[in-house]
């Protein structure tokens, strides 16, 4: 074996998005260290620049490419590009919405930006991982940063409790994921997903050990989705964490979870589709049932959105279990549009929150139309989109997933999902009733926030409306990413 055969020179340009984001995160850390600005303005603008520039680099270097580097441990392709740009865009929205909230509570620090950027880096590594070790490193980098972010408000017992639950249960899920990976390595002798896929296709010996590894990895992936029955952490973390951190966990991390599934299960274990489909069906059914029933009785909007997340994760899992390009494209479209819609919903919550006041009760939305017709209208758009009413982007997302599910032969599951969507209409449209038909208790919380915050939130809400009217371009992009 020659030296050239033994060592492959990595293509650093292919992995430039991750390298650039890492460099920018370190720059944010150093600049904030020497900055005297109490509002951490340089760190904010550098962070936003880092996210936008990374997205531009990703599109320019990785769209239309299908290549690996770093000895096959890193892959760049179209669907990875879509998920990366979506995660970076959601991070941009999260920072734009969070600045006033974090400053009013004394939580606006350089560490908030730095940890969030490293969490984004973990998402990007996860989405482009083509090796079990790289995949695990990306997942853990993202998770460890989120554990710290949830506990940022050290004076809040609720936040500390949420962070501890998240850490303990997350460590358990990571252990299961790692244990499953070790079984695959023990069976195949390789960490490379392409090699594992080839071994799974010709598997004869050690099939039981391979399937045990599959079970443990599905459990680890389900935890990252927050799918039932591995959902115990979700309501407490959504409720206890600072709302901007909740926004990022509820949006960008779900996009990364789709990437984790597609790399690990959809690609690496695709030959075992008959086995993992059965597990995903169970997760989807339980998520649809528990999410819709428990969300009905919530009075806190963060907990309501947490439980309703299970319903939406059930829809995403339905697209993924189809195991076909159409199902994968539908799942990616659903994840991206759902995350964008939920980001705007949390943006409205942050808009109404003020110093020493959290606008996280449903009653806080009473009479919002009288105080702010614009943001009541935006919240109306978001709620009907999450419900899946025709004419909204949520309807198209659900329709694509249901179509893929029926084509895969799971007609009964599609019927169950439609029934669940009808139940979901009750708790989403309840907020619409409160905004337009109920009188506020007292003056009610007034919309606050800077002009930039309001402008981004307005554009975010209108983007949900625009995608509901003209969904074709985004649908085509998501489907093209999985075209044979």
Coordinates of C-alpha atoms in Angstrom, one line a residue:
X1 CA 0.0 0.0 0.0
X2 CA 1.4 3.3 -1.0
X3 CA 1.3 6.4 1.1
X4 CA -1.2 8.0 -1.3
X5 CA -3.5 4.9 -0.8
X6 CA -3.1 5.0 3.0
X7 CA -4.0 8.7 3.5
X8 CA -6.6 10.7 1.7
X9 CA -6.1 14.4 1.7
X10 CA -9.3 15.9 3.0
X11 CA -11.3 18.4 0.9
X12 CA -11.5 21.2 3.3
X13 CA -13.6 23.3 0.9
X14 CA -16.3 20.7 1.0
X15 CA -16.5 21.0 4.8
X16 CA -16.0 24.8 4.8
X17 CA -19.5 25.6 6.3
X18 CA -18.6 23.7 9.6
X19 CA -15.0 25.1 9.6
X20 CA -16.3 28.6 9.1
X21 CA -18.9 28.4 11.8
X22 CA -16.4 27.0 14.2
X23 CA -14.1 29.9 13.5
X24 CA -16.9 32.4 13.9
X25 CA -17.9 30.9 17.2
X26 CA -14.4 31.3 18.5
X27 CA -14.3 34.9 17.2
X28 CA -17.6 35.7 19.0
X29 CA -16.0 34.3 22.2
X30 CA -12.9 36.5 21.9
X31 CA -14.7 39.7 20.7
X32 CA -17.2 39.5 23.5
X33 CA -14.4 38.9 26.0
X34 CA -12.9 42.3 25.2
X35 CA -16.1 44.2 24.4
X36 CA -17.3 46.7 26.9
X37 CA -20.9 46.8 25.5
X38 CA -23.3 45.8 28.2
X39 CA -25.8 44.7 25.6
X40 CA -23.3 42.5 23.8
X41 CA -24.1 44.1 20.5
X42 CA -20.9 43.0 18.7
X43 CA -21.5 39.4 19.7
X44 CA -25.1 39.6 18.4
X45 CA -24.2 41.0 15.0
X46 CA -21.3 38.7 14.6
X47 CA -23.5 35.7 15.5
X48 CA -26.1 36.7 12.9
X49 CA -23.4 37.3 10.3
X50 CA -22.0 33.9 11.1
X51 CA -25.3 32.2 10.5
X52 CA -26.1 34.0 7.3
X53 CA -22.6 33.6 5.8
X54 CA -22.6 29.9 6.7
X55 CA -25.9 29.4 5.0
X56 CA -24.5 31.2 1.9
X57 CA -21.4 29.0 1.9
X58 CA -23.4 25.9 2.3
X59 CA -25.6 26.6 -0.7
X60 CA -22.7 27.6 -2.9
X61 CA -20.5 24.7 -2.0
X62 CA -22.9 21.8 -1.3
X63 CA -26.1 22.2 -3.3
X64 CA -25.9 19.9 -6.3
X65 CA -23.0 18.0 -4.9
X66 CA -22.8 14.4 -3.8
X67 CA -19.3 13.8 -2.4
X68 CA -17.6 12.6 0.8
X69 CA -14.3 13.7 2.4
X70 CA -12.3 13.0 5.6
X71 CA -12.0 9.3 4.5
X72 CA -15.7 9.0 4.0
X73 CA -16.8 10.3 7.4
X74 CA -18.3 13.6 6.0
X75 CA -20.8 13.8 3.2
X76 CA -22.3 16.7 1.3
X77 CA -25.5 16.3 -0.6
X78 CA -28.7 18.1 -1.5
X79 CA -31.0 17.1 1.4
X80 CA -28.2 17.9 3.9
X81 CA -27.9 21.3 2.3
X82 CA -31.7 21.9 2.8
X83 CA -31.6 20.8 6.5
X84 CA -28.5 22.9 7.2
X85 CA -29.8 26.1 5.7
X86 CA -33.1 25.5 7.5
X87 CA -31.3 25.1 10.9
X88 CA -29.2 28.1 10.3
X89 CA -32.2 30.2 9.3
X90 CA -34.1 29.1 12.4
X91 CA -31.1 30.0 14.6
X92 CA -31.1 33.5 12.9
X93 CA -34.8 33.9 13.9
X94 CA -34.1 32.7 17.4
X95 CA -31.4 35.3 18.0
X96 CA -33.5 38.0 16.5
X97 CA -36.4 37.2 18.8
X98 CA -34.4 36.6 21.9
X99 CA -32.3 39.7 22.4
X100 CA -34.8 41.9 24.3
X101 CA -36.1 39.0 26.4
X102 CA -32.6 37.9 27.5
X103 CA -31.5 41.5 28.2
X104 CA -34.5 42.3 30.4
X105 CA -33.8 39.2 32.5
X106 CA -30.0 39.7 32.8
X107 CA -29.3 36.6 30.7
X108 CA -27.8 38.3 27.7
X109 CA -24.2 37.2 27.8
X110 CA -21.5 36.2 25.4
X111 CA -21.9 32.6 26.5
X112 CA -25.5 32.5 25.2
X113 CA -24.3 33.3 21.7
X114 CA -21.2 31.1 21.9
X115 CA -23.1 28.0 23.2
X116 CA -25.9 28.5 20.6
X117 CA -23.3 28.7 17.8
X118 CA -21.6 25.5 19.0
X119 CA -25.1 23.8 19.2
X120 CA -25.6 24.9 15.6
X121 CA -22.2 23.4 14.7
X122 CA -23.3 20.1 16.3
X123 CA -26.4 20.2 14.1
X124 CA -24.4 20.7 11.0
X125 CA -22.0 17.9 11.8
X126 CA -24.9 15.6 12.6
X127 CA -26.6 16.4 9.3
X128 CA -23.4 15.7 7.2
X129 CA -22.1 12.8 9.2
X130 CA -21.4 9.6 7.2
X131 CA -19.8 7.7 10.0
X132 CA -21.1 6.4 13.4
X133 CA -18.4 8.2 15.3
X134 CA -18.9 11.5 13.5
X135 CA -22.7 11.2 14.0
X136 CA -22.3 10.7 17.7
X137 CA -19.9 13.6 18.1
X138 CA -22.4 15.9 16.3
X139 CA -25.3 14.8 18.4
X140 CA -23.4 15.2 21.7
X141 CA -22.0 18.6 20.8
X142 CA -25.5 19.8 20.1
X143 CA -27.0 18.2 23.3
X144 CA -24.3 19.4 25.7
X145 CA -24.7 22.9 24.6
X146 CA -28.5 22.7 25.0
X147 CA -28.1 21.3 28.5
X148 CA -26.1 24.4 29.5
X149 CA -28.5 26.8 27.7
X150 CA -31.6 25.4 29.5
X151 CA -29.8 26.1 32.8
X152 CA -28.8 29.6 31.9
X153 CA -31.2 31.2 34.4
X154 CA -29.4 29.9 37.5
X155 CA -31.8 31.8 39.8
X156 CA -34.8 29.9 38.4
X157 CA -35.6 26.6 40.2
X158 CA -37.8 25.6 37.3
X159 CA -34.9 26.0 34.8
X160 CA -32.5 24.1 37.0
X161 CA -35.0 21.2 37.4
X162 CA -35.6 21.2 33.6
X163 CA -31.9 21.2 32.9
X164 CA -31.3 18.3 35.3
X165 CA -34.1 16.2 33.8
X166 CA -32.9 17.0 30.3
X167 CA -29.3 16.1 31.1
X168 CA -30.1 12.8 32.9
X169 CA -32.6 11.6 30.3
X170 CA -30.4 12.8 27.5
X171 CA -27.4 11.0 28.9
X172 CA -29.5 7.8 29.0
X173 CA -30.6 8.2 25.4
X174 CA -27.1 8.9 24.3
X175 CA -25.9 5.8 26.1
X176 CA -28.5 3.8 24.2
X177 CA -27.6 5.3 20.9
X178 CA -23.9 4.6 21.6
X179 CA -24.7 1.0 22.7
X180 CA -26.6 0.4 19.5
X181 CA -23.7 1.8 17.5
X182 CA -21.3 -0.5 19.3
X183 CA -23.4 -3.5 18.3
X184 CA -23.3 -2.5 14.7
X185 CA -19.6 -2.1 14.9
X186 CA -19.2 -5.4 16.5
X187 CA -21.3 -7.1 13.8
X188 CA -19.8 -5.3 10.7
X189 CA -16.3 -4.3 12.0
X190 CA -16.9 -0.8 10.5
X191 CA -18.1 2.6 11.5
X192 CA -18.8 3.7 8.0
X193 CA -22.5 4.0 7.1
X194 CA -22.0 2.8 3.5
X195 CA -20.2 -0.3 4.7
X196 CA -22.9 -0.9 7.3
X197 CA -25.5 -0.6 4.7
X198 CA -23.8 -3.2 2.5
X199 CA -23.5 -5.5 5.5
X200 CA -27.2 -5.1 6.3
X201 CA -28.1 -6.0 2.8
X202 CA -26.3 -9.3 2.9
X203 CA -26.8 -10.1 6.6
X204 CA -27.0 -13.7 7.5
X205 CA -25.0 -14.3 10.6
X206 CA -25.5 -12.2 13.8
X207 CA -28.8 -10.9 12.6
X208 CA -30.2 -10.9 16.1
X209 CA -27.3 -8.7 17.3
X210 CA -27.8 -6.4 14.4
X211 CA -31.5 -6.0 15.2
X212 CA -30.7 -5.3 18.8
X213 CA -28.4 -2.5 17.7
X214 CA -31.2 -1.2 15.5
X215 CA -33.6 -1.1 18.5
X216 CA -31.2 0.8 20.7
X217 CA -30.5 3.4 17.9
X218 CA -34.2 3.9 17.2
X219 CA -34.7 4.7 20.9
X220 CA -31.8 7.3 20.8
X221 CA -33.2 8.9 17.7
X222 CA -36.8 8.9 19.1
X223 CA -35.5 10.8 22.2
X224 CA -34.0 13.6 19.9
X225 CA -37.4 13.8 18.2
X226 CA -39.2 13.9 21.5
X227 CA -41.5 11.1 20.2
X228 CA -43.7 9.2 22.6
X229 CA -42.8 7.2 24.8
X230 CA -39.4 8.9 25.0
X231 CA -41.0 12.3 25.5
X232 CA -40.7 12.7 29.3
X233 CA -38.3 15.6 29.1
X234 CA -40.1 17.7 26.5
X235 CA -42.9 19.5 28.5
X236 CA -40.7 20.3 31.5
X237 CA -37.8 21.6 29.3
X238 CA -40.1 23.7 27.1
X239 CA -41.7 25.2 30.2
X240 CA -38.7 25.6 32.4
X241 CA -36.1 26.8 29.9
X242 CA -35.9 30.5 28.9
X243 CA -38.3 31.0 26.0
X244 CA -35.5 31.7 23.4
X245 CA -33.8 28.4 24.3
X246 CA -37.2 26.6 24.1
X247 CA -37.6 28.2 20.6
X248 CA -34.3 26.7 19.4
X249 CA -34.9 23.3 20.9
X250 CA -38.4 23.2 19.4
X251 CA -37.3 24.2 15.9
X252 CA -33.6 23.8 14.9
X253 CA -33.0 20.7 16.9
X254 CA -36.0 19.0 15.3
X255 CA -34.6 19.7 11.8
X256 CA -31.3 18.1 13.0
X257 CA -33.2 15.1 14.3
X258 CA -34.6 14.5 10.8
X259 CA -31.0 14.6 9.5
X260 CA -30.0 12.1 12.2
X261 CA -32.8 9.7 11.2
X262 CA -32.1 10.0 7.5
X263 CA -28.3 9.4 7.9
X264 CA -28.5 6.6 10.5
X265 CA -31.7 4.8 9.8
X266 CA -32.7 5.9 6.3
X267 CA -29.3 5.5 4.7
X268 CA -27.2 3.2 6.9
X269 CA -29.9 0.7 7.8
X270 CA -32.2 1.1 4.7
X271 CA -32.0 -2.7 3.9
X272 CA -33.7 -3.4 7.3
X273 CA -36.7 -1.2 6.4
X274 CA -39.2 -4.0 7.2
X275 CA -37.8 -4.2 10.7
X276 CA -37.5 -0.5 11.6
X277 CA -40.8 0.4 9.9
X278 CA -42.6 -1.5 12.6
X279 CA -40.9 0.4 15.3
X280 CA -41.5 3.8 13.7
X281 CA -45.2 3.0 13.2
X282 CA -45.5 2.4 17.0
X283 CA -43.7 5.7 17.8
X284 CA -45.9 7.6 15.3
X285 CA -49.2 6.1 16.7
X286 CA -48.3 6.8 20.3
X287 CA -47.1 10.4 19.4
X288 CA -50.4 11.2 17.6
X289 CA -52.5 9.8 20.4
X290 CA -50.7 11.3 23.4
X291 CA -49.9 14.6 21.8
X292 CA -53.4 15.5 20.9
X293 CA -55.1 14.2 24.1
X294 CA -52.8 15.8 26.6
X295 CA -52.5 19.1 24.7
X296 CA -56.3 19.6 25.1
X297 CA -56.1 20.3 28.8
X298 CA -53.0 22.6 28.9
X299 CA -53.4 26.2 30.1
X300 CA -49.7 27.2 29.5
X301 CA -48.9 27.9 25.9
X302 CA -45.3 26.5 26.2
X303 CA -46.6 23.2 27.5
X304 CA -49.4 23.2 25.0
X305 CA -46.9 23.6 22.2
X306 CA -44.7 20.9 23.8
X307 CA -47.5 18.3 23.8
X308 CA -48.7 19.4 20.3
X309 CA -45.1 18.8 19.2
X310 CA -45.7 15.0 19.7
X311 CA -48.5 15.2 17.1
X312 CA -46.3 16.9 14.6
X313 CA -43.4 14.5 15.3
X314 CA -45.9 11.7 14.6
X315 CA -46.6 13.3 11.1
X316 CA -42.8 13.6 10.4
X317 CA -42.3 10.0 11.4
X318 CA -45.1 8.9 9.1
X319 CA -43.2 10.5 6.2
X320 CA -40.0 8.8 7.2
X321 CA -41.5 5.4 7.7
X322 CA -42.5 5.3 4.1
X323 CA -38.9 4.6 3.3
X324 CA -39.2 6.2 -0.2
X325 CA -38.0 9.4 -1.8
X326 CA -41.5 10.9 -1.7
X327 CA -41.9 10.2 2.0
X328 CA -38.5 11.6 2.8
X329 CA -39.1 14.7 0.8
X330 CA -42.5 15.2 2.5
X331 CA -40.9 14.7 6.0
X332 CA -38.2 17.3 5.3
X333 CA -40.8 19.8 3.9
X334 CA -43.0 19.2 7.0
X335 CA -40.1 19.6 9.4
X336 CA -38.9 22.9 7.8
X337 CA -42.3 24.5 7.6
X338 CA -43.4 23.3 11.0
X339 CA -40.2 24.7 12.6
X340 CA -40.6 28.0 10.9
X341 CA -44.2 28.3 12.0
X342 CA -43.4 27.4 15.7
X343 CA -40.5 29.9 15.7
X344 CA -43.0 32.6 14.8
X345 CA -45.4 31.4 17.5
X346 CA -42.7 31.6 20.2
X347 CA -41.8 35.0 18.7
X348 CA -45.3 36.2 19.5
X349 CA -44.9 34.9 23.1
X350 CA -41.6 36.8 23.4
X351 CA -43.3 39.9 22.0
X352 CA -45.9 39.9 24.7
X353 CA -43.4 39.0 27.5
X354 CA -42.0 41.9 29.5
X355 CA -39.5 42.3 32.3
X356 CA -40.6 40.2 35.3
X357 CA -43.6 38.9 33.3
X358 CA -43.9 35.7 31.2
X359 CA -46.7 35.8 28.6
X360 CA -47.0 32.0 28.7
X361 CA -50.5 31.5 29.8
X362 CA -53.3 31.1 27.3
X363 CA -55.3 33.8 29.1
X364 CA -52.6 36.3 28.2
X365 CA -53.8 36.2 24.7
X366 CA -57.3 37.3 25.5
X367 CA -58.3 40.4 23.5
X368 CA -55.0 40.5 21.7
X369 CA -56.8 41.7 18.6
X370 CA -57.9 44.9 20.4
X371 CA -54.3 45.7 21.5
X372 CA -52.5 44.6 18.4
X373 CA -54.5 43.6 15.3
X374 CA -51.3 42.9 13.3
X375 CA -49.9 40.3 15.7
X376 CA -53.3 38.8 16.4
X377 CA -53.6 38.2 12.7
X378 CA -50.1 36.7 12.5
X379 CA -50.9 34.4 15.4
X380 CA -54.2 33.5 13.7
X381 CA -52.1 32.5 10.6
X382 CA -49.8 30.4 12.7
X383 CA -52.5 28.6 14.5
X384 CA -54.5 27.7 11.4
X385 CA -51.3 26.5 9.7
X386 CA -50.5 24.2 12.7
X387 CA -54.1 23.0 12.5
X388 CA -53.6 22.1 8.8
X389 CA -56.5 24.1 7.4
X390 CA -56.5 24.2 3.6
X391 CA -54.8 27.2 2.1
X392 CA -52.0 27.2 4.6
X393 CA -48.5 25.7 4.4
X394 CA -49.5 23.3 7.3
X395 CA -52.2 21.8 5.1
X396 CA -49.8 21.1 2.2
X397 CA -47.2 19.6 4.6
X398 CA -49.8 17.2 6.1
X399 CA -51.2 16.4 2.7
X400 CA -47.8 15.4 1.4
X401 CA -47.1 13.2 4.4
X402 CA -50.5 11.5 4.2
X403 CA -50.1 10.9 0.5
X404 CA -46.7 9.2 1.1
X405 CA -48.2 7.2 4.0
X406 CA -51.1 5.9 1.9
X407 CA -48.7 5.0 -1.0
X408 CA -46.6 3.0 1.5
X409 CA -49.7 1.0 2.4
X410 CA -50.4 2.5 5.8
X411 CA -54.0 3.7 5.1
X412 CA -55.2 3.1 8.6
X413 CA -52.3 5.3 10.0
X414 CA -53.3 8.1 7.6
X415 CA -56.9 7.9 8.9
X416 CA -55.7 8.0 12.5
X417 CA -53.5 11.1 11.7
X418 CA -56.5 12.9 10.1
X419 CA -58.6 12.2 13.2
X420 CA -55.8 13.5 15.3
X421 CA -55.6 16.7 13.2
X422 CA -59.3 17.3 13.8
X423 CA -58.7 17.0 17.6
X424 CA -55.7 19.3 17.3
X425 CA -57.9 22.0 15.8
X426 CA -59.6 22.4 19.2
X427 CA -56.6 23.5 21.1
X428 CA -55.1 25.6 18.3
X429 CA -58.3 27.4 17.5
X430 CA -59.0 28.0 21.2
X431 CA -56.2 30.6 21.0
X432 CA -57.9 32.3 18.1
X433 CA -61.1 32.5 20.1
X434 CA -59.3 34.0 23.0
X435 CA -57.6 36.7 20.8
X436 CA -60.8 37.7 18.9
X437 CA -63.8 37.0 21.1
X438 CA -62.6 37.2 24.8
X439 CA -62.0 40.3 26.8
X440 CA -58.5 40.6 28.5
X441 CA -58.1 40.4 32.2
X442 CA -57.2 44.0 33.0
X443 CA -55.2 45.8 30.4
X444 CA -53.5 42.6 29.2
X445 CA -49.9 42.3 28.2
X446 CA -48.8 44.9 25.6
X447 CA -46.6 44.0 22.6
X448 CA -43.1 45.2 23.2
X449 CA -39.7 44.7 21.5
X450 CA -37.5 46.6 19.1
X451 CA -38.5 47.6 15.6
X452 CA -36.1 45.0 14.2
X453 CA -37.7 42.3 16.3
X454 CA -41.2 43.3 15.1
X455 CA -40.1 43.5 11.5
X456 CA -38.5 40.0 11.5
X457 CA -41.6 38.5 13.3
X458 CA -43.9 40.1 10.7
X459 CA -41.9 38.8 7.8
X460 CA -41.8 35.3 9.5
X461 CA -45.6 35.3 9.8
X462 CA -46.1 36.5 6.2
X463 CA -43.6 33.9 5.0
X464 CA -45.9 31.2 6.5
X465 CA -48.8 32.7 4.6
X466 CA -46.8 33.0 1.3
X467 CA -45.7 29.4 1.5
X468 CA -49.3 28.4 2.0
X469 CA -50.3 30.2 -1.2
X470 CA -47.2 29.3 -3.2
X471 CA -45.7 26.1 -1.8
X472 CA -44.5 24.7 -5.1
X473 CA -40.9 25.9 -5.1
X474 CA -40.1 24.6 -1.6
X475 CA -41.9 21.3 -2.3
X476 CA -39.9 20.9 -5.5
X477 CA -36.6 21.6 -3.8
X478 CA -37.4 19.0 -1.0
X479 CA -38.5 16.4 -3.5
X480 CA -35.5 17.0 -5.8
X481 CA -33.1 16.4 -3.0
X482 CA -34.2 12.7 -2.8
X483 CA -34.8 12.2 -6.5
X484 CA -33.0 9.0 -7.8

